[in-house]
PDB file of C-alpha atoms in Angstrom:
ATOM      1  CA  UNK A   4       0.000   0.000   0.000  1.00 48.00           C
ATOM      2  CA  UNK A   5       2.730   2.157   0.766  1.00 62.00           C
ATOM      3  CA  UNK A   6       3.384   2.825  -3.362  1.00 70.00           C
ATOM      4  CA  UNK A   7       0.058   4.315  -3.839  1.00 74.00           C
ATOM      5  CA  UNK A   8      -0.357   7.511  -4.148  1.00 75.00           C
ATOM      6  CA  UNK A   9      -3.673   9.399  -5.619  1.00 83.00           C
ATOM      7  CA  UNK A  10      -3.248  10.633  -8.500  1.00 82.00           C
ATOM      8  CA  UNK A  11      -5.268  14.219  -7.341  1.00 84.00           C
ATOM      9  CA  UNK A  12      -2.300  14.399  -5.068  1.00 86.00           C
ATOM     10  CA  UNK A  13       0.082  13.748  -7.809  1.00 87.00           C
ATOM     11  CA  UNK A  14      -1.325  16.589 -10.118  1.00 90.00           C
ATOM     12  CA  UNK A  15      -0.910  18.861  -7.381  1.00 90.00           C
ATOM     13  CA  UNK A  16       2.256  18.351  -6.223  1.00 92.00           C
ATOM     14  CA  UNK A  17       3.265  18.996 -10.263  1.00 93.00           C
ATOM     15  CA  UNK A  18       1.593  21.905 -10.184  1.00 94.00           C
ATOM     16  CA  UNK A  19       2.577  23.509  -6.936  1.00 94.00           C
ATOM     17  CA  UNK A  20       6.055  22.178  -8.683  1.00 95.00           C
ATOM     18  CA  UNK A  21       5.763  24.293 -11.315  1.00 95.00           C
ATOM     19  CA  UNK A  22       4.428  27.566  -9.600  1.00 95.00           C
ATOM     20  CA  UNK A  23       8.000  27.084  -7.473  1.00 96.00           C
ATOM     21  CA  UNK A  24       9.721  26.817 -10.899  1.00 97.00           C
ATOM     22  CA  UNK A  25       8.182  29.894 -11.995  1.00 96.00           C
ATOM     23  CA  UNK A  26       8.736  31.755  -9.123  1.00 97.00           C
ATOM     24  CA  UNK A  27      12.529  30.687  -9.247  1.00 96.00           C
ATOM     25  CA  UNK A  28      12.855  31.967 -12.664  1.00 97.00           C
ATOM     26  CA  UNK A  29      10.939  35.033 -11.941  1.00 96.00           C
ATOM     27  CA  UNK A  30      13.429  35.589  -9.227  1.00 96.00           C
ATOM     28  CA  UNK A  31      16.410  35.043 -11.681  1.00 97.00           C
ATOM     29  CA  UNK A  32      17.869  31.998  -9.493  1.00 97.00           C
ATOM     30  CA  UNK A  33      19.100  29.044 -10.311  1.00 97.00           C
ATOM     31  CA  UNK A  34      18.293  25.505  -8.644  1.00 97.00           C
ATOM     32  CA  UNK A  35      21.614  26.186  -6.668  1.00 97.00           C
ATOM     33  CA  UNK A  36      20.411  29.208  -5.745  1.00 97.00           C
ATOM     34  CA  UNK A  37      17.049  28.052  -4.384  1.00 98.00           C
ATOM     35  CA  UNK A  38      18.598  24.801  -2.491  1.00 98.00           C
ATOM     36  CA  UNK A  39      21.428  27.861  -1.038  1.00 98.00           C
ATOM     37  CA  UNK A  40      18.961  30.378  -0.046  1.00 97.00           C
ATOM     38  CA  UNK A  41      16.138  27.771   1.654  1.00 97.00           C
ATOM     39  CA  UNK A  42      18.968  25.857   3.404  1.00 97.00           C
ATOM     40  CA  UNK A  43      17.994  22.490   1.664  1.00 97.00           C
ATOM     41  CA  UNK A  44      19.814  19.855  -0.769  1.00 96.00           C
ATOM     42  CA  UNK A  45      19.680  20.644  -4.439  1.00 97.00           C
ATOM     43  CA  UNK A  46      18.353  17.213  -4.896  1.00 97.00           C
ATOM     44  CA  UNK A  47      14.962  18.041  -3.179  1.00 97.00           C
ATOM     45  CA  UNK A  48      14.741  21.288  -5.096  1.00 97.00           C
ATOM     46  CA  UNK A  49      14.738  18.934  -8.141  1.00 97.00           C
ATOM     47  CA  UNK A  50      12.109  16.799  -6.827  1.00 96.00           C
ATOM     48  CA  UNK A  51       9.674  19.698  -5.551  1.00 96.00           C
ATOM     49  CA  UNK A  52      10.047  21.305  -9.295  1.00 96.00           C
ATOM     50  CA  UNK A  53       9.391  18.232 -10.558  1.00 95.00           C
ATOM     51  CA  UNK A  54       6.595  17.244  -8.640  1.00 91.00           C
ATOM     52  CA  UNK A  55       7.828  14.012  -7.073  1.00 88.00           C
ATOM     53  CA  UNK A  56       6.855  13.745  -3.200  1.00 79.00           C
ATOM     54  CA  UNK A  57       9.582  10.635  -2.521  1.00 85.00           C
ATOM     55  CA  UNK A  58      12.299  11.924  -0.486  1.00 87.00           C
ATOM     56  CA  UNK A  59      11.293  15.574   0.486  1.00 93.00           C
ATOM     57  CA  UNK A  60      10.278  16.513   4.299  1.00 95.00           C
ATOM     58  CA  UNK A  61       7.448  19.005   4.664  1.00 94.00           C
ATOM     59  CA  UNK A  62      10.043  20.637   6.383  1.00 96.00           C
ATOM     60  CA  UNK A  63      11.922  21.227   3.112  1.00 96.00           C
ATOM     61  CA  UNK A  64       9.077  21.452   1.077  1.00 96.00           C
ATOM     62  CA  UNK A  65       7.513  24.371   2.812  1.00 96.00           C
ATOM     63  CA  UNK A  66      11.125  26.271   3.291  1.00 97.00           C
ATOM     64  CA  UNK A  67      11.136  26.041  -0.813  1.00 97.00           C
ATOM     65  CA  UNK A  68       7.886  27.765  -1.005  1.00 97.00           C
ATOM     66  CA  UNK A  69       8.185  30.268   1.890  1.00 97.00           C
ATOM     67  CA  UNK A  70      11.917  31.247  -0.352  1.00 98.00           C
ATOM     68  CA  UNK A  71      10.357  31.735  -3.616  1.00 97.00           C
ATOM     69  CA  UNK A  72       7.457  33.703  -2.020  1.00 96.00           C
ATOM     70  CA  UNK A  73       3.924  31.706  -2.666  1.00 95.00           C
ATOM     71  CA  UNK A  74       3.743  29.605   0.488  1.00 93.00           C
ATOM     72  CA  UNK A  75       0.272  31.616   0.820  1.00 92.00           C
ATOM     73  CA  UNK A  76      -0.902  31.278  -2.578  1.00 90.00           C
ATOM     74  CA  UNK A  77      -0.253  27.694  -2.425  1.00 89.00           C
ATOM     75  CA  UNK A  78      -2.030  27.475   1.093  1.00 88.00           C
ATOM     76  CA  UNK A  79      -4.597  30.239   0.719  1.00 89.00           C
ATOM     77  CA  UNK A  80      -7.654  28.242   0.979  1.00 84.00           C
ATOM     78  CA  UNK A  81      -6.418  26.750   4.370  1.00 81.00           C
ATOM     79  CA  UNK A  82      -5.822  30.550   5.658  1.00 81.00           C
ATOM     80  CA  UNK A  83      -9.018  31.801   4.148  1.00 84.00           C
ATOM     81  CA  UNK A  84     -11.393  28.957   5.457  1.00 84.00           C
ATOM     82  CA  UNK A  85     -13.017  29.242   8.648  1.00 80.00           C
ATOM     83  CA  UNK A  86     -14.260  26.052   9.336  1.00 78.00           C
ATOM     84  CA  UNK A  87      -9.901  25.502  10.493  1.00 77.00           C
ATOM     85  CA  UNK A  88     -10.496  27.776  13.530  1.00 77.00           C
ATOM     86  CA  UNK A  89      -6.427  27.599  15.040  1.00 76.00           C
ATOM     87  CA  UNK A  90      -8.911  27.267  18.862  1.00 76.00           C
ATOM     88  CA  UNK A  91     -10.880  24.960  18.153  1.00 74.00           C
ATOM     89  CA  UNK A  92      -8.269  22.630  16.461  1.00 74.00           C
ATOM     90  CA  UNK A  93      -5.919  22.674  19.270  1.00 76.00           C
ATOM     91  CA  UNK A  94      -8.562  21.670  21.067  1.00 77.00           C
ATOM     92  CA  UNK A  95      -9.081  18.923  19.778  1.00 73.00           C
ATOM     93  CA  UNK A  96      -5.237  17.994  19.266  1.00 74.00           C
ATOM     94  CA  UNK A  97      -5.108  17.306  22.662  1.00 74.00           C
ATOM     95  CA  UNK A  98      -7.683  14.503  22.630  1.00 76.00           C
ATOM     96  CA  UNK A  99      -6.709  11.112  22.518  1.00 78.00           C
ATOM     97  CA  UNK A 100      -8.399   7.578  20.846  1.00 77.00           C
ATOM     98  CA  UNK A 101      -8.422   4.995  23.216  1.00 80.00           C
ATOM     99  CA  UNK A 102      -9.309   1.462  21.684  1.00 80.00           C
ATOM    100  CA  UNK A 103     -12.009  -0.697  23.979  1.00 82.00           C
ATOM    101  CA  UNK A 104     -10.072  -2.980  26.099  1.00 80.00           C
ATOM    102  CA  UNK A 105     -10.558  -6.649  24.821  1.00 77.00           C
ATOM    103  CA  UNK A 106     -12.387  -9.229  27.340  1.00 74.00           C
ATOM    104  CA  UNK A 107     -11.010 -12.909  27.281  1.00 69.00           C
ATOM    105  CA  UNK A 108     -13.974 -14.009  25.842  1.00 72.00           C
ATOM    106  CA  UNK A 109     -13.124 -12.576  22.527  1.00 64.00           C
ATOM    107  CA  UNK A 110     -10.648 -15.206  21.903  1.00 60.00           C
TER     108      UNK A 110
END
């Protein structure tokens, strides 16, 4: 199961890879550049511009996108909707799911 991967996500990733693309060339900067200036390997700028998910932390994803400047165009719909209301979701971060404890007689 782990090589699935929905294709929805897939289309998105290649497009979010080519808005950092753009952005990078808009900027004048080379791949070198980007990996320099975001403090991550040149190898996962490749993969982000390429749209490939295998082998880049959110971590380094995100510090590409915060460099080139569209971290909230990417993420705008998260920041605009209000049904993720920051209270309320910590909130409910701090709940835990407890599995019934199994009687004897199950087995």
């Amino acid at each position: 199961m782990k090589s699935f991967f929905p294709v929805q996500s897939a289309s998105l990733l290649y497009r979010i890879g080519l808005l950092v693309k753009e952005a990078r060339l808009r900027m004048g900067l080379r791949q070198a550049d980007l990996a320099e200036r975001a403090g991550i390997s040149l190898r996962a700028v490749r993969h982000i511009e390429g749209g490939k998910a295998e082998g880049v932390s959110l971590h380094d994803f995100m510090l590409a996108l915060f460099t080139v400047g569209i971290s909230d165009r990417v993420f705008q719909a998260l920041i605009d909707d209000p049904a993720l209301d920051l209270d309320a979701l910590e909130t409910n971060a701090t709940k835990r799911v407890r599995l019934p404890r199994s009687n004897a007689e199950d087995f």
